[in-house]
mmCIF file of C-alpha atoms in Angstrom:
data_model
loop_
_atom_site.group_PDB
_atom_site.id
_atom_site.type_symbol
_atom_site.label_atom_id
_atom_site.label_comp_id
_atom_site.label_asym_id
_atom_site.label_seq_id
_atom_site.Cartn_x
_atom_site.Cartn_y
_atom_site.Cartn_z
ATOM 1 C CA MET A 1 -0.009 0.036 -0.022
ATOM 2 C CA ASN A 2 1.372 3.437 -0.871
ATOM 3 C CA GLN A 3 1.458 6.221 1.598
ATOM 4 C CA TYR A 4 0.683 9.676 0.050
ATOM 5 C CA ASP A 5 2.425 12.735 1.367
ATOM 6 C CA PHE A 6 -0.590 15.160 1.409
ATOM 7 C CA ARG A 7 1.130 17.239 4.021
ATOM 8 C CA SER A 8 3.776 18.412 1.543
ATOM 9 C CA TYR A 9 1.071 19.469 -0.965
ATOM 10 C CA HIS A 10 -0.851 21.190 1.858
ATOM 11 C CA TYR A 11 2.173 23.174 3.070
ATOM 12 C CA ARG A 12 3.177 24.159 -0.404
ATOM 13 C CA SER A 13 -0.391 25.357 -1.132
ATOM 14 C CA ILE A 14 -0.516 27.363 2.179
ATOM 15 C CA ASN A 15 2.831 29.027 1.193
ATOM 16 C CA ALA A 16 2.016 29.657 -2.477
ATOM 17 C CA ALA A 17 2.692 33.206 -3.458
ATOM 18 C CA THR A 18 -0.153 33.417 -5.945
ATOM 19 C CA ASP A 19 -3.499 31.768 -6.790
ATOM 20 C CA ALA A 20 -1.891 30.452 -9.978
ATOM 21 C CA GLU A 21 0.855 28.686 -7.999
ATOM 22 C CA ARG A 22 -1.788 27.291 -5.604
ATOM 23 C CA ALA A 23 -3.807 26.068 -8.664
ATOM 24 C CA ALA A 24 -0.695 24.444 -10.167
ATOM 25 C CA ILE A 25 -0.052 22.593 -6.780
ATOM 26 C CA ASN A 26 -3.655 21.347 -6.830
ATOM 27 C CA GLN A 27 -3.225 20.241 -10.375
ATOM 28 C CA GLU A 28 -0.261 18.093 -9.403
ATOM 29 C CA LEU A 29 -2.373 16.327 -6.847
ATOM 30 C CA LYS A 30 -5.191 15.838 -9.372
ATOM 31 C CA ASP A 31 -2.672 14.491 -11.867
ATOM 32 C CA LEU A 32 -1.241 12.057 -9.320
ATOM 33 C CA TYR A 33 -4.693 10.782 -8.700
ATOM 34 C CA ALA A 34 -5.477 10.390 -12.392
ATOM 35 C CA ALA A 35 -2.279 8.468 -12.961
ATOM 36 C CA LEU A 36 -3.127 5.853 -10.290
ATOM 37 C CA PRO A 37 -4.462 2.495 -11.233
ATOM 38 C CA ASP A 38 -8.249 2.283 -10.493
ATOM 39 C CA GLU A 39 -7.597 -0.173 -7.603
ATOM 40 C CA GLU A 40 -5.383 2.279 -5.710
ATOM 41 C CA LYS A 41 -7.810 5.221 -5.993
ATOM 42 C CA PRO A 42 -9.966 4.232 -3.026
ATOM 43 C CA GLU A 43 -6.976 4.044 -0.797
ATOM 44 C CA PHE A 44 -5.772 7.401 -2.036
ATOM 45 C CA ASN A 45 -9.215 8.802 -1.223
ATOM 46 C CA ARG A 46 -9.226 7.211 2.149
ATOM 47 C CA GLN A 47 -5.814 8.665 3.080
ATOM 48 C CA LEU A 48 -6.779 12.037 1.698
ATOM 49 C CA GLN A 49 -10.115 12.021 3.703
ATOM 50 C CA THR A 50 -8.121 11.011 6.905
ATOM 51 C CA PHE A 51 -5.564 13.807 6.301
ATOM 52 C CA LEU A 52 -8.240 16.458 5.652
ATOM 53 C CA THR A 53 -10.234 15.344 8.749
ATOM 54 C CA LYS A 54 -7.089 15.718 11.021
ATOM 55 C CA GLU A 55 -6.204 19.021 9.529
ATOM 56 C CA MET A 56 -9.726 20.375 10.040
ATOM 57 C CA GLY A 57 -9.613 19.111 13.573
ATOM 58 C CA LYS A 58 -6.312 20.990 14.223
ATOM 59 C CA LEU A 59 -7.814 24.228 12.681
ATOM 60 C CA LYS A 60 -10.913 23.880 14.942
ATOM 61 C CA SER A 61 -8.776 23.403 17.974
ATOM 62 C CA ASN A 62 -6.571 26.320 17.113
ATOM 63 C CA TYR A 63 -9.625 28.509 16.408
ATOM 64 C CA GLU A 64 -11.201 27.563 19.739
ATOM 65 C CA SER A 65 -7.935 28.278 21.550
ATOM 66 C CA VAL A 66 -7.644 31.732 19.966
ATOM 67 C CA LYS A 67 -11.260 32.458 20.432
ATOM 68 C CA GLY A 68 -11.030 31.545 24.105
ATOM 69 C CA ASN A 69 -7.957 33.660 24.618
ATOM 70 C CA LEU A 70 -9.557 36.651 22.938
ATOM 71 C CA GLY A 71 -12.553 36.282 25.193
ATOM 72 C CA ASP A 72 -10.377 36.695 28.180
ATOM 73 C CA ASN A 73 -9.160 40.191 27.204
#
């Protein structure tokens, strides 16, 4: 089973200087998916969903922390 490095795409996208650069990074990920054999695509999707869920959880936690700290001032 392949492990996909979604974090590298994510950080590159966050640090992209322009929307065009961000779009090119997203296209790389789409091209990677398109090149996969059909039997690997479900695992790719599962790993991507897991990564996105974890990242969203981190964002929510960070947001709640900042929101709580702002409320104390």
